[in-house]
XYZ file of C-alpha atoms in Angstrom:
474
model
C 25.928 42.467 14.811
C 23.198 41.558 17.276
C 23.301 41.366 21.037
C 23.548 37.692 22.007
C 20.516 37.897 24.282
C 18.278 38.646 21.272
C 18.794 34.982 20.298
C 17.277 33.757 23.562
C 13.739 32.485 23.807
C 11.043 34.163 25.849
C 11.285 31.705 28.746
C 15.061 32.118 29.117
C 14.829 35.890 28.722
C 12.154 36.020 31.407
C 14.411 34.050 33.759
C 17.301 36.479 33.231
C 15.009 39.459 33.738
C 13.916 38.134 37.104
C 17.506 37.453 38.149
C 18.423 41.016 37.231
C 20.957 39.874 34.618
C 18.953 41.581 31.875
C 16.617 44.550 31.913
C 13.643 45.474 29.702
C 15.417 48.731 28.834
C 18.526 46.938 27.591
C 16.496 44.451 25.545
C 14.298 47.080 23.902
C 17.289 49.324 23.158
C 19.061 46.432 21.445
C 15.952 45.455 19.488
C 15.375 49.010 18.258
C 19.034 49.339 17.243
C 18.786 46.102 15.303
C 15.622 47.230 13.526
C 17.323 50.492 12.574
C 20.330 48.597 11.212
C 18.514 45.937 9.192
C 14.955 46.877 8.356
C 15.756 49.293 5.554
C 16.351 46.155 3.479
C 13.847 43.722 4.992
C 10.960 46.216 5.320
C 9.298 44.175 8.060
C 7.896 47.200 9.910
C 5.515 49.912 8.748
C 5.654 51.863 12.017
C 8.120 51.612 14.910
C 7.064 53.017 18.293
C 10.575 53.955 19.460
C 9.704 56.465 22.175
C 6.647 54.646 23.441
C 8.481 51.307 23.608
C 11.354 52.830 25.586
C 8.937 54.525 28.008
C 7.139 51.225 28.610
C 10.490 49.418 29.002
C 11.540 51.847 31.732
C 8.212 51.374 33.518
C 8.508 47.602 33.178
C 11.973 47.682 34.714
C 10.746 49.748 37.644
C 7.902 47.300 38.250
C 10.206 44.267 38.220
C 12.617 45.931 40.633
C 9.678 46.641 42.929
C 8.621 42.990 42.809
C 5.558 43.578 40.663
C 5.709 40.771 38.093
C 3.044 40.535 35.370
C 4.173 37.089 34.193
C 6.472 35.484 31.614
C 5.848 38.184 28.976
C 6.752 41.033 31.323
C 9.459 43.089 29.600
C 9.410 41.022 26.379
C 9.466 43.010 23.091
C 6.811 42.037 20.560
C 5.424 43.350 17.281
C 1.899 43.452 15.889
C 0.664 42.954 12.348
C -0.582 46.309 11.119
C -4.205 45.231 10.776
C -4.449 44.981 14.589
C -5.712 48.193 16.193
C -3.440 50.031 18.626
C -4.831 52.990 20.552
C -3.054 56.172 19.495
C -0.824 54.280 17.062
C -1.257 54.272 13.306
C -2.931 51.113 11.975
C -2.868 50.935 8.169
C -3.666 47.286 7.369
C -0.865 47.713 4.836
C -3.101 50.009 2.790
C -3.398 53.541 1.484
C -7.097 53.515 2.355
C -6.303 53.369 6.105
C -2.952 55.183 5.919
C -4.029 57.827 8.448
C -6.204 55.724 10.767
C -5.371 56.207 14.453
C -7.599 53.886 16.520
C -8.950 55.150 19.830
C -8.740 51.770 21.545
C -6.609 48.652 21.454
C -7.791 45.423 19.917
C -8.630 42.806 22.551
C -5.492 40.829 21.735
C -3.356 43.946 22.307
C -5.014 44.673 25.647
C -4.280 41.143 26.784
C -0.639 41.330 25.701
C -0.107 44.675 27.430
C -1.783 43.315 30.552
C 0.693 40.429 30.456
C 3.603 42.896 30.379
C 4.639 42.632 26.720
C 6.237 45.722 25.146
C 4.962 46.658 21.666
C 7.831 47.750 19.414
C 5.700 48.582 16.386
C 3.441 47.441 13.583
C 4.613 44.986 10.946
C 4.316 45.165 7.181
C 1.894 42.854 5.401
C 0.096 42.112 2.176
C -2.420 44.911 1.682
C -5.553 44.225 3.732
C -4.136 40.690 4.259
C -5.478 39.688 0.816
C -2.498 37.921 -0.693
C 0.304 35.503 0.045
C 3.486 37.376 -0.906
C 3.692 40.491 1.330
C 4.595 42.489 -1.780
C 3.185 45.847 -0.733
C 2.942 48.747 -3.214
C 2.429 51.303 -0.434
C 5.072 50.380 2.169
C 7.572 48.296 0.218
C 8.005 44.588 -0.404
C 8.885 42.580 2.689
C 11.986 40.437 2.127
C 13.087 37.117 3.548
C 16.051 37.380 5.975
C 17.411 34.015 4.801
C 17.810 35.554 1.327
C 16.562 39.112 0.723
C 15.990 38.280 -2.941
C 13.266 35.841 -1.807
C 9.731 36.519 -0.638
C 8.597 35.999 2.973
C 5.119 34.673 2.020
C 2.123 36.314 3.584
C 0.044 37.942 4.464
C 1.818 38.200 7.842
C 5.214 38.382 6.144
C 6.495 41.290 8.209
C 5.623 39.532 11.475
C 7.528 36.348 10.582
C 10.505 38.299 9.232
C 10.722 40.432 12.378
C 10.948 37.283 14.502
C 13.374 35.436 12.217
C 15.640 38.500 11.986
C 15.775 38.795 15.798
C 14.027 42.189 15.796
C 11.629 40.911 18.476
C 10.876 37.758 20.434
C 7.332 37.397 19.120
C 5.044 38.973 16.561
C 1.309 38.570 16.221
C -0.081 37.670 12.822
C -3.510 36.939 11.434
C -4.471 33.830 9.497
C -7.363 33.434 7.085
C -6.101 31.088 4.397
C -2.674 30.432 5.908
C -1.254 33.858 6.657
C 0.495 32.889 9.906
C 1.620 29.430 8.851
C 2.883 30.266 5.354
C 5.340 33.013 6.379
C 6.344 30.938 9.390
C 7.272 28.091 7.041
C 9.454 30.094 4.659
C 11.096 32.160 7.413
C 11.897 29.269 9.756
C 9.618 30.339 12.614
C 6.888 28.694 14.663
C 3.342 29.948 14.147
C -0.077 28.760 15.199
C -3.495 29.261 13.705
C -5.726 28.696 16.758
C -9.137 27.058 16.656
C -11.607 29.474 15.068
C -13.119 31.578 17.862
C -10.355 30.779 20.366
C -8.621 34.188 20.080
C -10.643 37.384 19.794
C -10.833 39.216 16.474
C -12.251 42.369 18.066
C -10.271 45.355 16.798
C -8.706 43.494 13.865
C -9.441 44.652 10.311
C -11.232 41.659 8.749
C -10.419 39.799 5.567
C -12.901 36.899 5.498
C -14.727 36.932 8.812
C -15.812 33.281 8.763
C -12.159 32.135 8.688
C -10.141 34.976 10.275
C -8.140 34.327 13.421
C -5.004 35.705 15.078
C -2.038 33.997 16.696
C 1.620 34.260 17.685
C 4.744 33.778 15.592
C 7.862 32.902 17.608
C 11.159 31.047 17.254
C 10.246 28.055 19.431
C 7.138 26.063 20.242
C 7.611 26.806 23.939
C 7.528 30.548 23.245
C 4.476 30.180 21.021
C 2.602 28.450 23.806
C 3.523 31.133 26.336
C 2.074 33.848 24.118
C -0.967 31.806 23.143
C -1.818 31.343 26.815
C -1.830 35.138 27.238
C -4.145 35.914 24.299
C -6.635 33.030 24.187
C -10.029 33.194 25.825
C -13.614 34.296 25.385
C -14.366 37.878 24.404
C -18.008 39.080 24.409
C -17.071 41.841 21.938
C -16.290 39.277 19.236
C -19.450 37.531 17.985
C -17.355 34.565 16.782
C -15.636 34.099 20.144
C -16.166 30.717 21.798
C -16.513 29.948 25.494
C -13.983 27.187 26.063
C -11.477 26.646 28.878
C -7.892 27.643 28.073
C -5.439 24.890 29.000
C -2.492 26.835 30.359
C 1.077 25.819 29.458
C 1.255 22.059 28.977
C 3.870 19.980 30.775
C 7.247 21.006 29.315
C 8.897 17.719 30.322
C 6.330 15.567 28.518
C 8.134 14.715 25.290
C 7.205 11.037 25.133
C 5.052 10.542 22.041
C 4.384 6.849 22.575
C 0.823 6.135 21.523
C 0.526 9.250 19.351
C -1.318 8.400 16.134
C -0.262 10.621 13.248
C -2.523 10.703 10.209
C -1.454 11.432 6.658
C -3.511 11.569 3.482
C -0.921 9.961 1.178
C -2.493 10.812 -2.159
C -2.756 14.479 -1.206
C -0.174 15.357 1.443
C 2.750 14.041 -0.616
C 1.540 14.950 -4.078
C 2.629 18.015 -6.077
C 5.625 18.976 -3.891
C 9.127 20.220 -4.462
C 11.464 17.362 -3.566
C 13.183 19.302 -0.783
C 9.841 19.872 0.918
C 8.834 16.229 0.643
C 12.187 15.030 1.977
C 12.076 17.406 4.958
C 8.527 16.509 5.973
C 9.102 12.762 5.560
C 12.223 13.171 7.671
C 10.131 14.925 10.325
C 7.693 12.022 10.339
C 10.634 9.674 10.924
C 11.599 11.770 13.962
C 8.073 11.530 15.356
C 8.175 7.751 14.872
C 11.502 7.606 16.716
C 9.767 9.380 19.633
C 7.064 6.724 19.773
C 4.421 7.870 17.286
C 2.797 5.668 14.680
C 1.819 6.771 11.156
C -1.574 5.893 9.716
C -2.826 6.461 6.175
C -6.231 8.123 6.197
C -8.641 8.678 3.318
C -10.468 12.023 3.227
C -12.865 11.648 0.314
C -13.551 15.341 -0.312
C -10.113 16.849 0.336
C -9.421 17.759 -3.302
C -12.038 20.523 -3.287
C -10.519 22.608 -0.521
C -8.589 25.131 -2.655
C -11.617 26.010 -4.778
C -13.864 26.419 -1.737
C -11.328 28.525 0.088
C -10.757 30.862 -2.861
C -14.519 31.276 -3.249
C -15.082 32.283 0.371
C -11.899 34.321 0.526
C -13.074 36.243 -2.528
C -16.712 36.856 -1.605
C -16.304 37.949 2.014
C -13.480 40.515 1.499
C -15.337 42.033 -1.448
C -18.383 42.485 0.778
C -16.334 44.314 3.413
C -14.557 46.547 0.864
C -17.545 47.186 -1.403
C -17.994 50.882 -0.596
C -14.317 51.866 -0.662
C -13.771 49.848 -3.828
C -16.406 51.952 -5.553
C -15.360 55.294 -4.079
C -11.554 54.896 -3.940
C -10.514 52.193 -6.406
C -7.221 53.923 -7.217
C -6.115 53.703 -3.583
C -5.874 49.907 -3.772
C -2.846 48.084 -5.155
C -3.447 46.485 -8.545
C -3.369 42.882 -7.282
C -5.719 43.431 -4.350
C -8.131 45.564 -6.381
C -8.287 42.809 -9.024
C -9.063 40.180 -6.378
C -11.751 42.335 -4.794
C -13.349 43.038 -8.166
C -13.309 39.308 -8.945
C -15.056 38.645 -5.632
C -17.905 40.927 -6.707
C -18.572 38.511 -9.571
C -19.165 35.524 -7.284
C -22.721 34.211 -7.315
C -24.580 33.484 -4.111
C -24.778 29.866 -5.227
C -20.967 29.688 -5.472
C -20.583 31.019 -1.945
C -23.261 28.772 -0.462
C -21.883 25.669 -2.153
C -18.440 26.500 -0.735
C -19.955 26.773 2.743
C -21.709 23.431 2.276
C -18.360 21.934 1.271
C -16.793 23.309 4.475
C -19.321 21.423 6.575
C -18.646 18.223 4.626
C -14.860 18.519 4.927
C -15.095 19.264 8.645
C -17.310 16.225 9.201
C -14.899 13.966 7.306
C -11.925 15.179 9.345
C -13.809 14.897 12.653
C -14.605 11.294 11.779
C -10.937 10.712 10.948
C -9.912 12.129 14.323
C -11.536 9.077 15.909
C -8.649 7.078 14.386
C -5.747 9.535 14.723
C -4.669 12.271 17.131
C -3.096 14.728 14.688
C -2.464 15.109 10.983
C 0.985 16.094 9.687
C 1.606 17.542 6.235
C 3.752 20.190 4.538
C 2.774 23.774 5.236
C 3.238 24.743 1.603
C 4.548 22.761 -1.364
C 7.555 24.933 -2.197
C 10.234 27.030 -0.530
C 10.623 30.794 -0.850
C 10.435 32.119 -4.410
C 11.970 35.334 -5.750
C 10.418 38.639 -4.658
C 7.852 39.864 -7.175
C 7.041 36.503 -8.735
C 3.364 35.618 -9.024
C 3.860 32.129 -10.457
C 5.813 29.184 -9.110
C 7.271 25.944 -10.470
C 6.612 22.989 -8.179
C 7.107 19.530 -9.663
C 6.330 19.396 -13.371
C 8.421 22.244 -14.751
C 5.342 24.312 -15.565
C 4.733 27.643 -13.812
C 1.390 27.899 -12.033
C -0.540 30.567 -10.142
C 1.052 31.089 -6.749
C -2.114 32.088 -4.872
C -3.850 28.756 -5.423
C -0.654 26.707 -5.046
C 0.202 28.359 -1.769
C -3.106 27.254 -0.209
C -2.762 23.560 -1.045
C -2.328 22.476 2.574
C -3.162 25.469 4.773
C -6.732 25.643 3.462
C -7.637 22.473 5.328
C -7.458 24.070 8.776
C -8.786 27.393 7.497
C -11.985 25.828 6.154
C -12.600 23.437 9.039
C -11.669 25.913 11.779
C -9.196 23.446 13.317
C -5.966 24.528 15.042
C -2.768 24.145 13.038
C 0.853 24.636 14.092
C 3.765 25.288 11.735
C 7.108 23.951 12.966
C 10.426 24.303 11.063
C 11.502 20.866 9.859
C 14.442 21.367 7.500
C 16.052 23.346 4.693
C 16.343 23.063 0.934
C 19.578 23.037 -1.069
C 19.743 26.847 -0.993
C 19.474 26.955 2.778
C 15.829 28.098 2.730
C 13.522 26.852 5.513
C 10.836 24.187 5.150
C 7.875 23.939 7.519
C 5.532 21.137 8.497
C 1.981 21.613 9.623
C 0.517 19.767 12.619
C -3.291 19.864 12.517
C -5.445 18.907 15.495
C -9.071 18.532 16.466
C -10.871 21.647 17.779
C -9.396 23.229 20.948
C -6.408 20.849 20.983
C -3.749 23.575 20.919
C -2.041 22.208 24.041
C -1.688 18.832 22.342
C -0.201 20.415 19.204
C 2.300 22.306 21.351
C 3.278 19.063 23.078
C 3.973 17.345 19.758
C 5.825 20.353 18.357
C 7.926 20.784 21.473
C 8.912 17.111 21.466
C 9.980 17.457 17.838
C 12.075 20.534 18.601
C 13.768 18.858 21.548
C 14.841 16.064 19.179
C 15.989 18.357 16.332
C 17.922 21.588 15.825
C 16.281 23.221 12.792
C 14.837 26.013 14.957
C 18.287 26.843 16.365
C 19.642 28.043 13.018
C 19.407 31.741 12.221
C 19.789 33.636 8.942
C 23.069 35.195 7.885
C 22.517 38.887 8.530
C 25.360 40.083 6.285
C 23.169 40.908 3.234
C 20.841 43.192 5.188
C 22.745 44.828 8.055
C-alpha cells in the first residue's frame, strides 16, 4: 500500500507542505518505504541515498518551519538518471565501466535542483550508457514496467519513468538523445519533455551523442513537468552547447482555451505503420484538441522519411567516438548489445556521418518553414505499446517482426534531429491496459507553449489520473 499523499502532484504537495499538513520528512520516509517494498521487482533504482535523503528532508523541514522557502520544489523527492553526476554519490551510467565512479561535483542540473529545494532519493536504472531503448541492463537488472512487470519500460531512461509511475518519487530526471525521455514516458503513462537542444545544461552528464543529447523532467502531470523545467532551464557557460535564451517561467495555469491553435500532422507518416490502439488513442487526442478550439492541418514534409537512418548514423558514430578507448581496453565490461552497437559505429564512414548532418539541416529547415503555417505538430510518441521484457523485435501492423531499435525511433527522431522541444503526454490505453503517449512538437524555445497545450489536454481528460495496479510488484 502507498501513502495517499504520494499520489499528489508537486503543486498540491507544495501547498500542503507550506500549510504544515505534510512534512518533507514524512514524504521522504513514505517514498523510501515504497521503494523498499516494490523496487526488488521493478528495478528502477541502481542506488538509493536513504541516509542522505532523510538528512536533507530534516533540514528542509527545519527551513520551512523557520520561514525559509526555496520555492515549489522545496521538500519534493526526486530521482536522477544514473548518468547524471552527483557529488559523493556513485554514478554508473548503468555500466560496469563506471561502476565505481564517485564524482567530486554535481552536474549543473543537480545543483539547480538542490538549490530549488528538491531532495534526491537516488539514481535510476537505465540502458547501459543510454545506448538502447529497452532498459534491459545486464549489470543492474532489467527495469520492468509497473503497469505489467512482464513488459519493458522502454528507454534509455526507463528507471526514471518507472520510478515516477510507481509513485516512488514525484519527479525523475532523464536524458534524451533519440527519444529516451519521451519513449519511457509513453509506455509508463508519464509526462516527459525533451527541451530545445541547448536549453538545459549537459555539464556533468555522461554523453551518448553530444550533438543531440539533452536532459529533462519526467512527472505525472504537465503542470509538474513545467515546475521542474523552470528550475533546471537556463544558460550554463560550462556547457559549450548551452544557449543564451530567456526562460519563460510557469505559463498561465488558467489559460486552457486553445481557440486559434493550429495543429499540424503529416498524414502519410504520422498515421502510417502503427498498432491500431496507438492510432485510435492519438486520433482521439486530436479530437479533444479540436473540441478545445484547435484546428488540424495536413502538412507535407518532403524529407521526413529519412529521419530514422540519419538518427541511427549519428547515434552510432558519436557514441563510438566517446567510447573508443574503453572499447579497445575493456570490451568485456560492456553488455553484448551495447558493445555490438559501439563496434558498428566504428565502421561508419565520415561521408555517412556528414551526409546525416546535412540531412539534419534540411529536415530542420523544412519543419521551420512548416511552423509558419502551424503552431505545433502532434503525432504518436512510438508506434506500439510496451512489449515483453527481453524482446528485441516487435510486431506493429503487418504481422512481421522487425528490429525494435529502428521502429522505436519512428517519431521521436524528428525532434532529436532538429533540436526542437517535444512533450510526451499520456493519451489513452490499449486493450491490455498499457499506456499510449502522444508527442507535441514545437518550434525552438516554445516549451511554455507546449506546456499550455498539454495542460489544456489534461484538464479535459483523465488518462494521467490512472495509476498502475501495484499488486504484482509490492
